[in-house]
Short mmCIF file of N, CA, C and O in Angstrom, two decimals:
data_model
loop_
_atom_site.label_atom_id
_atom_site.label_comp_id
_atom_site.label_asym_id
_atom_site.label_seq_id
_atom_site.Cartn_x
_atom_site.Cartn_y
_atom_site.Cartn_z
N UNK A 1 0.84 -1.19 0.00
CA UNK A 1 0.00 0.00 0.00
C UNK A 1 0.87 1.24 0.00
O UNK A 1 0.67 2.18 -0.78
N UNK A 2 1.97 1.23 1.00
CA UNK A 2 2.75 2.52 0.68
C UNK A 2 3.30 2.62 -0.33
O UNK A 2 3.35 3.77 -0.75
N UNK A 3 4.03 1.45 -1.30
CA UNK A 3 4.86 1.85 -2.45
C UNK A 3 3.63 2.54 -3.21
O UNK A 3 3.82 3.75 -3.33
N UNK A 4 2.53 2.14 -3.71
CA UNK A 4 1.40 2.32 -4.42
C UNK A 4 1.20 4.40 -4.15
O UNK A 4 1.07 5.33 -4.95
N UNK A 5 1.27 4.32 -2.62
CA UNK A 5 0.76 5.82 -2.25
C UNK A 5 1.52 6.15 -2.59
O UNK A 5 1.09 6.84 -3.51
N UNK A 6 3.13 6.30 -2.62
CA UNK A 6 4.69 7.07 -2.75
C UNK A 6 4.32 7.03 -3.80
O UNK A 6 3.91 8.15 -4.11
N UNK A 7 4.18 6.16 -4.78
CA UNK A 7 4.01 6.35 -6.32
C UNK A 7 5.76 5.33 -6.53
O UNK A 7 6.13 5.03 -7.66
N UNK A 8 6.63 4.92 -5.24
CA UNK A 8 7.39 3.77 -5.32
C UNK A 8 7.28 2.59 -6.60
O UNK A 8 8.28 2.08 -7.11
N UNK A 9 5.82 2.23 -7.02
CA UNK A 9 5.39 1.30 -8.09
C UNK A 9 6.86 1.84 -9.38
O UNK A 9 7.83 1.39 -9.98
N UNK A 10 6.11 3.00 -9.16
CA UNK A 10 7.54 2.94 -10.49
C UNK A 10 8.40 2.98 -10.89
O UNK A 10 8.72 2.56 -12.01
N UNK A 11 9.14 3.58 -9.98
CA UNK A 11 10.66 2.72 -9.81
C UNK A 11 10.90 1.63 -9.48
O UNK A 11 11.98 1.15 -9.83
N UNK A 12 9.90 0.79 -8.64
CA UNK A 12 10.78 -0.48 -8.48
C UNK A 12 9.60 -1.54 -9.14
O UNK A 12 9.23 -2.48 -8.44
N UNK A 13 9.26 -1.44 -9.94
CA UNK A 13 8.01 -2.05 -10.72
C UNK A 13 8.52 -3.99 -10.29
O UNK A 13 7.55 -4.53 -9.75
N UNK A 14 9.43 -4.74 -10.39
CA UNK A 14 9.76 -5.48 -10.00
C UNK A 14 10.07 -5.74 -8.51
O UNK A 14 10.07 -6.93 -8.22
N UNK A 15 10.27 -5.03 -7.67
CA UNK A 15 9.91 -5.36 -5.73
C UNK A 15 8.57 -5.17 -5.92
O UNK A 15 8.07 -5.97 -5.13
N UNK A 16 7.53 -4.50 -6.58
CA UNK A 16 6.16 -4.23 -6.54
C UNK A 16 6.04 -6.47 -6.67
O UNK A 16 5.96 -7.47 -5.96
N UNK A 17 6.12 -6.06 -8.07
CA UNK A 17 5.99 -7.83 -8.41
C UNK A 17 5.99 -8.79 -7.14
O UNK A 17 4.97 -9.41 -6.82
N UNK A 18 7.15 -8.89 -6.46
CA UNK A 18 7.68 -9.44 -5.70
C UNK A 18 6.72 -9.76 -4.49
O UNK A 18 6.12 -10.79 -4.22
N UNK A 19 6.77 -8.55 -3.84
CA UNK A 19 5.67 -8.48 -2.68
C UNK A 19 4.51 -8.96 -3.09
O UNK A 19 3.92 -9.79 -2.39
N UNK A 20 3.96 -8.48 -4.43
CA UNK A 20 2.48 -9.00 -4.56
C UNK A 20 2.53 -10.72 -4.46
O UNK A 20 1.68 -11.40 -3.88
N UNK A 21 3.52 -11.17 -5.05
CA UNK A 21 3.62 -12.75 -5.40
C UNK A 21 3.81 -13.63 -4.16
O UNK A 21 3.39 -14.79 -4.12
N UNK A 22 4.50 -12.99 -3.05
CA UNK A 22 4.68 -13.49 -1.86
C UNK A 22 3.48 -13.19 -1.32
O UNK A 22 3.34 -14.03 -0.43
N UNK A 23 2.41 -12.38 -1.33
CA UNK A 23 1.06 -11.98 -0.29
C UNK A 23 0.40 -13.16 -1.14
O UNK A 23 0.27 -14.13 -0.39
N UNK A 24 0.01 -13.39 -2.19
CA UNK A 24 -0.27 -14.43 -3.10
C UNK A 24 -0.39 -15.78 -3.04
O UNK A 24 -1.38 -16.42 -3.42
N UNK A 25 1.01 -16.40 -2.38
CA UNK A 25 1.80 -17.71 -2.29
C UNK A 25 0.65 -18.38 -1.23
O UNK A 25 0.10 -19.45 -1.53
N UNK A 26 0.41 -17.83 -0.28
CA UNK A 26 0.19 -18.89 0.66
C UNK A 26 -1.63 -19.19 0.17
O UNK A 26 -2.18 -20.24 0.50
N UNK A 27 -2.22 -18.36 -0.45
CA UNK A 27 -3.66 -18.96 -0.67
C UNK A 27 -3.52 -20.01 -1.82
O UNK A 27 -4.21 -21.03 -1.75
N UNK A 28 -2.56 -19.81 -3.01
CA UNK A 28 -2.45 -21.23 -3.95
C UNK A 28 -1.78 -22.04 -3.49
O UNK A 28 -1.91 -23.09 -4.11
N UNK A 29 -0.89 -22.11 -2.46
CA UNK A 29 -0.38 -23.54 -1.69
C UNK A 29 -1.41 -24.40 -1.23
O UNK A 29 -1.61 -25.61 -1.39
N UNK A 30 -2.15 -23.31 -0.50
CA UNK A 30 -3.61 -24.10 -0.03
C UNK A 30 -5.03 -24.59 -0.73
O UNK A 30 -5.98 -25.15 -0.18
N UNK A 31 -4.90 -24.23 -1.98
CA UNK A 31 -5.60 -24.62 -2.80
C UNK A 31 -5.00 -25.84 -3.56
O UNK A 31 -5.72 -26.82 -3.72
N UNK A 32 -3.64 -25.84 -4.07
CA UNK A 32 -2.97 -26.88 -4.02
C UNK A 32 -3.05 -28.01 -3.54
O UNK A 32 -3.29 -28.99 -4.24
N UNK A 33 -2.85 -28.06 -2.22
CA UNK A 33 -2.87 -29.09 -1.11
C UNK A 33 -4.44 -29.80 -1.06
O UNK A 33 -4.75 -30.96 -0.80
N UNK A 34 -5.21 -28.72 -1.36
CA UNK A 34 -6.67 -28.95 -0.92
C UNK A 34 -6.86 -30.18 -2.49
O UNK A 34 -7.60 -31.16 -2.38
N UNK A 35 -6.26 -29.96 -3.49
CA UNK A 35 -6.50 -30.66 -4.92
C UNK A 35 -5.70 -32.20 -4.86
O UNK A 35 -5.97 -33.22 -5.49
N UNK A 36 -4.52 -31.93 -3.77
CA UNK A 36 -3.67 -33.02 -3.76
C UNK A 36 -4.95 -33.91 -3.01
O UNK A 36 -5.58 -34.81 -3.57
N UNK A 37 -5.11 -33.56 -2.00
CA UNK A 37 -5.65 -34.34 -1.07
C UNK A 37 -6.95 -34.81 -2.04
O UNK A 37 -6.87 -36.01 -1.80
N UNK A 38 -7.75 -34.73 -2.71
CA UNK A 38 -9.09 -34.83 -3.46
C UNK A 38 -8.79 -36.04 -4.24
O UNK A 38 -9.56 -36.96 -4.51
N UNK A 39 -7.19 -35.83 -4.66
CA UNK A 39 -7.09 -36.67 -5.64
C UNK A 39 -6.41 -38.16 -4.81
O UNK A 39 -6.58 -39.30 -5.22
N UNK A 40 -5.77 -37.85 -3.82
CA UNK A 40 -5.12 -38.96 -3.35
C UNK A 40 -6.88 -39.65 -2.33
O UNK A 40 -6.78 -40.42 -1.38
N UNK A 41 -7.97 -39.25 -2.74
CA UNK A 41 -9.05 -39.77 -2.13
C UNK A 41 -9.49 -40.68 -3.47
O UNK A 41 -9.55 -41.90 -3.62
N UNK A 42 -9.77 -39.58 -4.38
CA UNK A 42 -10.47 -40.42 -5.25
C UNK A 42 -9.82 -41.23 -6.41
O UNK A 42 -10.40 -41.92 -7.25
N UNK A 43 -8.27 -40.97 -6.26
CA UNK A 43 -7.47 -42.28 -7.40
C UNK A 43 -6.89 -43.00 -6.09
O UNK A 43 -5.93 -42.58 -5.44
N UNK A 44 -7.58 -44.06 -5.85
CA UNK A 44 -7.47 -45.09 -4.57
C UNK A 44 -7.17 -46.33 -5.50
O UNK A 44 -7.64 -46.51 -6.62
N UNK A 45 -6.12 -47.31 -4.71
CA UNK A 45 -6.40 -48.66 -5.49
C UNK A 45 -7.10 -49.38 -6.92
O UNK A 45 -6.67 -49.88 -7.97
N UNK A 46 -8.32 -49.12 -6.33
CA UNK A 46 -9.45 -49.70 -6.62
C UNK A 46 -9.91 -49.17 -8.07
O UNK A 46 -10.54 -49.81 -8.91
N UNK A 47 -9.24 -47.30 -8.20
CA UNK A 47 -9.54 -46.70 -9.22
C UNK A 47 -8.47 -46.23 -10.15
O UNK A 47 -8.63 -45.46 -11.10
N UNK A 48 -7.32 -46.80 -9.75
CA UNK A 48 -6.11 -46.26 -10.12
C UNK A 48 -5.76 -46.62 -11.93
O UNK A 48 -4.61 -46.53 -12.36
N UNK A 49 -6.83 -46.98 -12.73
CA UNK A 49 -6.68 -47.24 -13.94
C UNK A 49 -7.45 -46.32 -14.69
O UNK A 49 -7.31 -46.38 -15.91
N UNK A 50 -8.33 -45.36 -14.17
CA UNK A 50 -9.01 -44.72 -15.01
C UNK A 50 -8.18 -43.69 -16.17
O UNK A 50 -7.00 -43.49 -16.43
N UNK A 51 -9.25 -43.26 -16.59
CA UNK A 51 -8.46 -42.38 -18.23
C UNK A 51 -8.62 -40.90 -17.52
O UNK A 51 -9.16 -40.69 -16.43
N UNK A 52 -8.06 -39.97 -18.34
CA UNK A 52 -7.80 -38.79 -17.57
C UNK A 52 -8.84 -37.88 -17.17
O UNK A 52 -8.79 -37.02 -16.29
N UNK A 53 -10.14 -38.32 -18.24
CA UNK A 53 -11.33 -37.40 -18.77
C UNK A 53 -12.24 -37.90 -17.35
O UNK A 53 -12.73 -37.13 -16.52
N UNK A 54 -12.29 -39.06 -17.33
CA UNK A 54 -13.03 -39.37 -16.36
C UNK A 54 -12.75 -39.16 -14.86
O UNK A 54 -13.64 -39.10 -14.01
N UNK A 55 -11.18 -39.03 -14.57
CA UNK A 55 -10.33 -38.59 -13.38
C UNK A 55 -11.04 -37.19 -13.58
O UNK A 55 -11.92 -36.94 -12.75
N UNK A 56 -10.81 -36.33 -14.47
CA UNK A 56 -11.17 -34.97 -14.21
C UNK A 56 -12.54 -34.66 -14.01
O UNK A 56 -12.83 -33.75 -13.24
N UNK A 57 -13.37 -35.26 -14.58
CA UNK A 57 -14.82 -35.25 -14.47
C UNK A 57 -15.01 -35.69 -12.26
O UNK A 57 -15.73 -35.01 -11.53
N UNK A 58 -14.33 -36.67 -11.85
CA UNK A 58 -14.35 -36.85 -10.60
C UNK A 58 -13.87 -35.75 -9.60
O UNK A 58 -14.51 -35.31 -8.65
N UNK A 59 -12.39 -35.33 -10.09
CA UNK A 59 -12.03 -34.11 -9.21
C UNK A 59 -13.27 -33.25 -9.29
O UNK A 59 -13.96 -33.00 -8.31
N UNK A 60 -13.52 -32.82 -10.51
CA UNK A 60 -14.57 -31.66 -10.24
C UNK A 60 -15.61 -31.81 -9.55
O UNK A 60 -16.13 -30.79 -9.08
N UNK A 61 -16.16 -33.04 -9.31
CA UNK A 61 -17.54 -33.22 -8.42
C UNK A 61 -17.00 -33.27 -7.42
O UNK A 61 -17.74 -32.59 -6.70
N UNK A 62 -16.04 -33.68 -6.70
CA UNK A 62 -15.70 -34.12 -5.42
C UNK A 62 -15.07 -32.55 -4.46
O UNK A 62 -14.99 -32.43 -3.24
N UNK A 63 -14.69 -31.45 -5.58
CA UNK A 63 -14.08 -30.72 -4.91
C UNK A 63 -15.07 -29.26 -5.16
O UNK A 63 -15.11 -28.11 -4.72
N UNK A 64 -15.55 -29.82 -5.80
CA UNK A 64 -17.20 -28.93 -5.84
C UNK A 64 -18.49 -29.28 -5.47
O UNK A 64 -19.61 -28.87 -5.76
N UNK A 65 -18.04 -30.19 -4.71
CA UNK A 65 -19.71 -31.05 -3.58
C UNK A 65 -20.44 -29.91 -2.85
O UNK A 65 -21.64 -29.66 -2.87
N UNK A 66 -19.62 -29.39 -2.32
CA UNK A 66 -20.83 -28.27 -1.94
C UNK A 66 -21.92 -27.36 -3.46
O UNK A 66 -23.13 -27.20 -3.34
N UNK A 67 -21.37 -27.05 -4.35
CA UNK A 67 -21.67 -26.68 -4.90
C UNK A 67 -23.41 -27.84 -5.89
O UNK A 67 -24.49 -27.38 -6.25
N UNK A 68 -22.84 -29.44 -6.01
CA UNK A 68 -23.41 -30.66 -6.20
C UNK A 68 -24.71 -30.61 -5.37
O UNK A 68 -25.69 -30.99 -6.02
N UNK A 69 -24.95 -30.30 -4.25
CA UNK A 69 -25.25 -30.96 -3.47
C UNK A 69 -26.37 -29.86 -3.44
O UNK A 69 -27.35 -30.39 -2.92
N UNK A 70 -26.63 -28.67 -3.75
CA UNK A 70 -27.21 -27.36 -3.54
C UNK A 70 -28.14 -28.06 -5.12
O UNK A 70 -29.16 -27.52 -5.56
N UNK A 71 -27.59 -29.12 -5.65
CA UNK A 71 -28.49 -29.07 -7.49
C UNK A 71 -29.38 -30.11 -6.75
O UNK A 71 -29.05 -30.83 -5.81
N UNK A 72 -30.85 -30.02 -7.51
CA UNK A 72 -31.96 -31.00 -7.05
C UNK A 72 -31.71 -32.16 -8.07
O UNK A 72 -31.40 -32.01 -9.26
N UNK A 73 -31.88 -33.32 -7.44
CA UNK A 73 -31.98 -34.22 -8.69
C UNK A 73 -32.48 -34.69 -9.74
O UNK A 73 -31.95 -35.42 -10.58
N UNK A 74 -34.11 -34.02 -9.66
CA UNK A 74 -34.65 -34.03 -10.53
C UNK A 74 -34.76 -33.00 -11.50
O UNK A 74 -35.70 -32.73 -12.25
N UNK A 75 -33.62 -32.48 -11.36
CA UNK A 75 -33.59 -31.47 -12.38
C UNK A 75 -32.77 -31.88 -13.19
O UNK A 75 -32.91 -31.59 -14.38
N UNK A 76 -31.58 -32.75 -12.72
CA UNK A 76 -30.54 -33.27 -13.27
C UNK A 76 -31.00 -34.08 -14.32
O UNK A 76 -30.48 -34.12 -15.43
N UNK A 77 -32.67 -35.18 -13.73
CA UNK A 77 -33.07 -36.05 -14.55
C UNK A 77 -33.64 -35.36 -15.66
O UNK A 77 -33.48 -35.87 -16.77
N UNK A 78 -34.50 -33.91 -15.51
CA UNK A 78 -34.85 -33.44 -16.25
C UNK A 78 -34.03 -32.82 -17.78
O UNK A 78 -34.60 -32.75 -18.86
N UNK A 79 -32.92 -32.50 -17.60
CA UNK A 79 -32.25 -31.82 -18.21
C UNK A 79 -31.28 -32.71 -18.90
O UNK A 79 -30.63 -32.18 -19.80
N UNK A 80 -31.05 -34.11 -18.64
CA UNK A 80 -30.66 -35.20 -19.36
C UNK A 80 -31.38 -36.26 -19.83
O UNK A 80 -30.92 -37.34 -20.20
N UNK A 81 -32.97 -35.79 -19.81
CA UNK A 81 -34.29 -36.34 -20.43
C UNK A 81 -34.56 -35.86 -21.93
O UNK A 81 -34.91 -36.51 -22.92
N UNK A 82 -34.18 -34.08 -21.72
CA UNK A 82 -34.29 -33.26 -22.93
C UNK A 82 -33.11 -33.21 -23.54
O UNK A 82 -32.87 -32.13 -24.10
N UNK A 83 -32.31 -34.02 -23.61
CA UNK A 83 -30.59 -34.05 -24.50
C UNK A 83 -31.24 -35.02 -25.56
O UNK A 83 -31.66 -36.15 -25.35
N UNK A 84 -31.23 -34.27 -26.82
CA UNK A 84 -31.56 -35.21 -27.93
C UNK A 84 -30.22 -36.04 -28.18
O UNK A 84 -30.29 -36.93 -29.03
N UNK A 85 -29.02 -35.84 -27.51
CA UNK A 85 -28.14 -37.26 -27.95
C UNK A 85 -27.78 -37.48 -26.65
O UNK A 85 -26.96 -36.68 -26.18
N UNK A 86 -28.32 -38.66 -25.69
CA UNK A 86 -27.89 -39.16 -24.63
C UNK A 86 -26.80 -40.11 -24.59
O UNK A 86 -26.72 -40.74 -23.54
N UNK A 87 -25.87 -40.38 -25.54
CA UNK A 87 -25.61 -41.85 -26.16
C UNK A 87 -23.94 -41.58 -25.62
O UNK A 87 -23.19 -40.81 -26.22
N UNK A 88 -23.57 -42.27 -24.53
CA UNK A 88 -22.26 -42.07 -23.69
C UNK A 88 -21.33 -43.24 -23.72
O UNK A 88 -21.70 -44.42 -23.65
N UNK A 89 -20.21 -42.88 -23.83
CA UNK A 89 -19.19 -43.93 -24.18
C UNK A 89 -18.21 -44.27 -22.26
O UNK A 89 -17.60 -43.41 -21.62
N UNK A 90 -18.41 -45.75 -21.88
CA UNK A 90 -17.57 -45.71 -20.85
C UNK A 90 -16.47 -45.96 -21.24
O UNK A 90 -16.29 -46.52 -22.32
N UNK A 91 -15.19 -45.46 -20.18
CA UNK A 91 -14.26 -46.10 -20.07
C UNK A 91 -13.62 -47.38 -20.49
O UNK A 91 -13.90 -48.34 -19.78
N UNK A 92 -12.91 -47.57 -21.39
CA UNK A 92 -12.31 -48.97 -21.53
C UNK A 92 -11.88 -49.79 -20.42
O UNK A 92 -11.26 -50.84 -20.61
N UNK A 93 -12.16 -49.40 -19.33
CA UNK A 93 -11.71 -50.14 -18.09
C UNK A 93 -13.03 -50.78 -17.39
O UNK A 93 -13.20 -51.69 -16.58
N UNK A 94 -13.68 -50.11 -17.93
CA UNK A 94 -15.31 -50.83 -17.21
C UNK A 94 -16.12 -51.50 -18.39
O UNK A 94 -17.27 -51.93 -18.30
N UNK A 95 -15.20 -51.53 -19.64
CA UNK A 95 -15.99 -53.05 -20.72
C UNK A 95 -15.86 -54.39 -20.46
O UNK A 95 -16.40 -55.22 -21.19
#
């Protein structure tokens, strides 16, 4: 905030950088960590062969459950009732 008020930004346009990237660091570490952990839940043993599309399709529900969980289900049914091409290909691991 003071370099910004001094008008400091412009001479040192790079310590500006700097500071911002370090105030920065610690909320994407923790978003990081929060993605590691999601994934070391849901590529377990059991699932450790899947293809990438379908891994990513899982992170996103699992680390957006709150968000999942707020959708009604019958809306879900509704809205994949009215898809004139329902026609889905699994995984080569589950033929």
């Amino acid at each position: 905030v003071k370099m910004v008020e001094t008008e400091k930004i412009l001479v040192f346009p790079l310590v500006y950088k700097f500071i911002e990237l370090a105030l920065i660091l610690p909320v994407s570490t923790t978003s990081v960590e929060r993605a590691f952990s999601a994934m070391e839940i849901i590529k377990n043993k059991l699932r450790s062969n899947i293809n990438n599309e379908w891994f990513n399709d899982l992170m996103i529900c699992y680390t957006e459950r709150e968000l999942f969980k707020s959708v009604d289900d019958k809306d879900i049914i509704r809205t994949f009732t009215t898809m004139k091409s329902r026609k889905g290909h699994l995984p080569r691991t589950f033929l």
